[in-house]
PDB file of C-alpha atoms in Angstrom:
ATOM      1  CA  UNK A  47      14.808  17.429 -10.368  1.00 82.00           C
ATOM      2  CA  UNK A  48      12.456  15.080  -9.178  1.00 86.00           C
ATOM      3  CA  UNK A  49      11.934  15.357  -5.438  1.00 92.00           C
ATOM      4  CA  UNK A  50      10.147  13.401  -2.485  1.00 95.00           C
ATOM      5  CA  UNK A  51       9.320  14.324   0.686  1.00 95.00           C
ATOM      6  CA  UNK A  52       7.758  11.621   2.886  1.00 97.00           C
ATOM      7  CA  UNK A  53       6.359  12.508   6.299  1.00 97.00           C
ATOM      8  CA  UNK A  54       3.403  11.310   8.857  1.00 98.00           C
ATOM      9  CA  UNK A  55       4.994   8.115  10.427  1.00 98.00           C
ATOM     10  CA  UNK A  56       4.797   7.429  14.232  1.00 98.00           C
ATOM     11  CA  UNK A  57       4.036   5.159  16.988  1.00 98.00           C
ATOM     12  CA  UNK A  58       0.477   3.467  16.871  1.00 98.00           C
ATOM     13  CA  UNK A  59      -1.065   0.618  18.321  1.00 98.00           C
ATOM     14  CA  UNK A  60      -1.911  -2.443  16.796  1.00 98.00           C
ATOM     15  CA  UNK A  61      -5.018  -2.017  14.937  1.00 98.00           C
ATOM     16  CA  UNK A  62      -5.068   1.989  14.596  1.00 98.00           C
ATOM     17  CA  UNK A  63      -4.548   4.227  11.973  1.00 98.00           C
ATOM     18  CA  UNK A  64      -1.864   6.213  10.520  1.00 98.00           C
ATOM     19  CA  UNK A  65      -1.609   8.100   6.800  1.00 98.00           C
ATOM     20  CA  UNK A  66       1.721   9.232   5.484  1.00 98.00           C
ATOM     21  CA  UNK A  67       2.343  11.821   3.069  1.00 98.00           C
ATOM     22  CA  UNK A  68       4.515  12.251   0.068  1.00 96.00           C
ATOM     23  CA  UNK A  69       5.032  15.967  -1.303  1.00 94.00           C
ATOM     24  CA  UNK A  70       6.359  15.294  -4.875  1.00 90.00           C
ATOM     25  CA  UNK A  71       7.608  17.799  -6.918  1.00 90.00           C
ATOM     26  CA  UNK A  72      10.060  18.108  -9.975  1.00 87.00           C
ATOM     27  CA  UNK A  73       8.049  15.806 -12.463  1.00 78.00           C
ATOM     28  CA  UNK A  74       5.390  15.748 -14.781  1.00 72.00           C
ATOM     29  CA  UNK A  75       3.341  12.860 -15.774  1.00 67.00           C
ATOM     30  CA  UNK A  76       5.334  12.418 -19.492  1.00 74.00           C
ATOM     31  CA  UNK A  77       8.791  11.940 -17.236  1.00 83.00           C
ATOM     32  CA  UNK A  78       7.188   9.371 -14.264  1.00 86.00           C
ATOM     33  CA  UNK A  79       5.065   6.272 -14.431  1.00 89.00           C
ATOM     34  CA  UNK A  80       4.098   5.665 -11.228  1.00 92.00           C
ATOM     35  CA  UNK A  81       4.254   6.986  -7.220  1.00 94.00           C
ATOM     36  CA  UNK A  82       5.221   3.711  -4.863  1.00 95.00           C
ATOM     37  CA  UNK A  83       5.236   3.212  -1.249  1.00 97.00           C
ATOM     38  CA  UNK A  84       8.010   0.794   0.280  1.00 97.00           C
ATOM     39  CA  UNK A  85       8.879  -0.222   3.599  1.00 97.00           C
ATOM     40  CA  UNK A  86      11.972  -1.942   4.947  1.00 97.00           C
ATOM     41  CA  UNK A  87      12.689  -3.275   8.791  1.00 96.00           C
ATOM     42  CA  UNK A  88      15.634  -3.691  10.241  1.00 91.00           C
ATOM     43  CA  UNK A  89      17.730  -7.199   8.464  1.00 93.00           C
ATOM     44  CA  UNK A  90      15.011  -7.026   5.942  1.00 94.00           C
ATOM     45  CA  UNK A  91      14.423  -7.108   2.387  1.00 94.00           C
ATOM     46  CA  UNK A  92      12.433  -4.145   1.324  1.00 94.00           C
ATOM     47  CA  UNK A  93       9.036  -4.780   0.286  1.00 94.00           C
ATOM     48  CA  UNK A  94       7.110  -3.285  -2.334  1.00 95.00           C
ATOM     49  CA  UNK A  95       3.625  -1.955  -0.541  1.00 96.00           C
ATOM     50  CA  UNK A  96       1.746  -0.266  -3.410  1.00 96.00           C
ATOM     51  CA  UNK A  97       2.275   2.039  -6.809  1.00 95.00           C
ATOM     52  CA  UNK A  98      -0.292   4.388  -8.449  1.00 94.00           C
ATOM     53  CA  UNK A  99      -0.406   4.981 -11.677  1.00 92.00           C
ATOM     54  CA  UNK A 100       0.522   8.367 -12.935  1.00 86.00           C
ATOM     55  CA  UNK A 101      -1.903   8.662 -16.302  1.00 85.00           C
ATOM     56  CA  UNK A 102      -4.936   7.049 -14.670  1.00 86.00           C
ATOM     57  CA  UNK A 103      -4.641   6.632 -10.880  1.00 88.00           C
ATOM     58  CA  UNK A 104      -5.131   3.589 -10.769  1.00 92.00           C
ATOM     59  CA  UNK A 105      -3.526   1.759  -7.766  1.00 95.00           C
ATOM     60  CA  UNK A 106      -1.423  -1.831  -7.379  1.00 94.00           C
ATOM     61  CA  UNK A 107      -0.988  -3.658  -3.295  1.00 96.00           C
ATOM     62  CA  UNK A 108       0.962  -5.718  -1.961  1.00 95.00           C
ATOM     63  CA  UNK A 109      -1.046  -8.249  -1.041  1.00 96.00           C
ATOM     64  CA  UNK A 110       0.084  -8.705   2.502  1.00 95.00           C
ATOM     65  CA  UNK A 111      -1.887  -5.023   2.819  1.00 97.00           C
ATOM     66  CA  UNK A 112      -4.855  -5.217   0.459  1.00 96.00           C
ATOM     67  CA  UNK A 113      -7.803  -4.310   2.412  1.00 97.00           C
ATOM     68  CA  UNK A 114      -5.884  -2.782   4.925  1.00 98.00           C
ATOM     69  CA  UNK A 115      -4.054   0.116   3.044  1.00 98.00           C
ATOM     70  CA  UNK A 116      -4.804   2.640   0.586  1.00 97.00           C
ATOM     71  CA  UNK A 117      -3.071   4.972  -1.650  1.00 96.00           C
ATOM     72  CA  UNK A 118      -4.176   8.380  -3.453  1.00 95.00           C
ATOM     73  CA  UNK A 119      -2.690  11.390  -4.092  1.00 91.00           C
ATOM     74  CA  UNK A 120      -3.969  14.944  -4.506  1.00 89.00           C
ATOM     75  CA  UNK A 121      -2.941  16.144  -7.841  1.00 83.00           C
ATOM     76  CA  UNK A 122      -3.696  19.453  -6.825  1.00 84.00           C
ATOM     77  CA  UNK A 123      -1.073  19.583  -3.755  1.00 88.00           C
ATOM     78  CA  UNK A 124       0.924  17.434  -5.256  1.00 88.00           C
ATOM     79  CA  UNK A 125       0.606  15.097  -2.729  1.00 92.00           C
ATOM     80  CA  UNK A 126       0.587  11.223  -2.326  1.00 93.00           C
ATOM     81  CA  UNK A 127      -0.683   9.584   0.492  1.00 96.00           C
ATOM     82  CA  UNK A 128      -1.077   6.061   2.313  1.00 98.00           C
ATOM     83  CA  UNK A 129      -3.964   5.237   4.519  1.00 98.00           C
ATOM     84  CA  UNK A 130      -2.825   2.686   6.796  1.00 98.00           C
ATOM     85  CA  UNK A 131      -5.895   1.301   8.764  1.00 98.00           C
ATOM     86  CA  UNK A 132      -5.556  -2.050  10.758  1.00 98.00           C
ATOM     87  CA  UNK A 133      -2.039  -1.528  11.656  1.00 98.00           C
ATOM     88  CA  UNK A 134      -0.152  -4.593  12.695  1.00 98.00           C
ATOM     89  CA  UNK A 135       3.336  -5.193  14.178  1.00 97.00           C
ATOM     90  CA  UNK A 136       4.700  -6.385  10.980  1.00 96.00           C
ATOM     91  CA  UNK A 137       3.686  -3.139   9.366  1.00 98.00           C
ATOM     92  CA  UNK A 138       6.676  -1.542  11.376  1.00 98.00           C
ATOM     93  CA  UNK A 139       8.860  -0.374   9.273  1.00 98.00           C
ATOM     94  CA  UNK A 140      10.516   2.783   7.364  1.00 98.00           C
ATOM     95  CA  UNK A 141       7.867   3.769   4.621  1.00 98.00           C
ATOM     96  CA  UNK A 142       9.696   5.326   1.388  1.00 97.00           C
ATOM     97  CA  UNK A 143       7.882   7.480  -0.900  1.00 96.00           C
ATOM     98  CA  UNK A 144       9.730   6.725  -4.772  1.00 95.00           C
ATOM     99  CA  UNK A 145       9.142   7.466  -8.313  1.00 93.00           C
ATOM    100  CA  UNK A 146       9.329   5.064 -11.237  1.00 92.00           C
ATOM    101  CA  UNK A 147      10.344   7.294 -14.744  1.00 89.00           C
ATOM    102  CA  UNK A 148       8.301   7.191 -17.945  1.00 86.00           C
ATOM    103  CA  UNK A 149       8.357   3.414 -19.631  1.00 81.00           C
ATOM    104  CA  UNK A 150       7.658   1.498 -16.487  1.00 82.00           C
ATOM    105  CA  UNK A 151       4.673   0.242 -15.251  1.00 81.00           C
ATOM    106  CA  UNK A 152       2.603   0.780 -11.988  1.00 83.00           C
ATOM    107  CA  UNK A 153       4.259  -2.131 -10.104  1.00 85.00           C
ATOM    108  CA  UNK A 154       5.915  -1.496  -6.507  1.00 82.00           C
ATOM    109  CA  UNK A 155       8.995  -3.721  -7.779  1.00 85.00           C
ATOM    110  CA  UNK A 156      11.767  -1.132  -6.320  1.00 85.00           C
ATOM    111  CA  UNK A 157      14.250  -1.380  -8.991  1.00 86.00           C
ATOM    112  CA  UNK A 158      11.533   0.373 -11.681  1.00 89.00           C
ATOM    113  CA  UNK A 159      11.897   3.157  -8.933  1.00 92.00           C
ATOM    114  CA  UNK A 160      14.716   5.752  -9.920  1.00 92.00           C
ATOM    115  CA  UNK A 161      13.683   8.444  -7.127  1.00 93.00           C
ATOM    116  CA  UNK A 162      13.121   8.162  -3.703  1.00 94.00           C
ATOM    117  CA  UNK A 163      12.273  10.268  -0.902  1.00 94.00           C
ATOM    118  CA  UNK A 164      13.386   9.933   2.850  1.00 93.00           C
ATOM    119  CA  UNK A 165      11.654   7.427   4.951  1.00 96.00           C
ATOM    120  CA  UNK A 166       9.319   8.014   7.729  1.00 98.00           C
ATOM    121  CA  UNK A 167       9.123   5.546  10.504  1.00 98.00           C
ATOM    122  CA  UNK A 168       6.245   3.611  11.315  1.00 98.00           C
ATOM    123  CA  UNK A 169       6.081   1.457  14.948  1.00 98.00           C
ATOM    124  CA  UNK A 170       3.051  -0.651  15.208  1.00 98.00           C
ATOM    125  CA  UNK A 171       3.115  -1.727  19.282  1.00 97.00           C
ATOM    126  CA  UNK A 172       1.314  -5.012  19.605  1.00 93.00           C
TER     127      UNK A 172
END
């Protein structure tokens, strides 16, 4: 069973710093496509943030955070993060780990996303 664990959200001021984590486990790059970050805020529609590539690594933004945010994961622990530098207040949010299965692409378009993890909660203070 594919399984996400997303953790490292918190309270940070406009224009810090903040990387979340995503322990995956349950999968193996023949059965999912892609590793995505989301975020949804309160009365909003959730929002795609990135997607890296499970074959390559290669990564996909949003681009309300290109330049700002970066994703990578550590095959070795299994591991996906997101480095969130120049936080603003509409960063705030709950970020969602998810996994797309084989036969999608690398897109952070949540219905290609068949697993997700629990959110962690980001609060940028302006």
């Amino acid at each position: 069973e594919v399984q996400l664990q997303a953790s490292g959200g918190g309270l940070v001021q406009a224009g810090g710093s903040l990387r979340l984590s995503c322990v995956v486990s349950g999968f193996t790059f023949d059965d999912i496509a892609a590793l995505g970050w989301f975020r949804q805020a309160p009365g909003k529609e959730r929002e795609g943030v990135s997607c890296i590539s499970s074959s390559d690594g290669s990564t996909y933004y949003a681009g309300s955070v290109k330049g700002r945010f970066t994703a990578s994961r550590d095959n070795a622990k299994n591991t996906l993060y997101l480095q969130m530098n120049s936080l603003k207040p509409e960063d705030t949010a709950g970020y969602y780990c998810a996994a797309a299965p084989s036969g999608y692409g690398c897109y952070p378009i949540s219905p290609i996303y068949a697993y997700w993890g629990q959110g962690t909660q980001v609060t940028v203070s302006s």
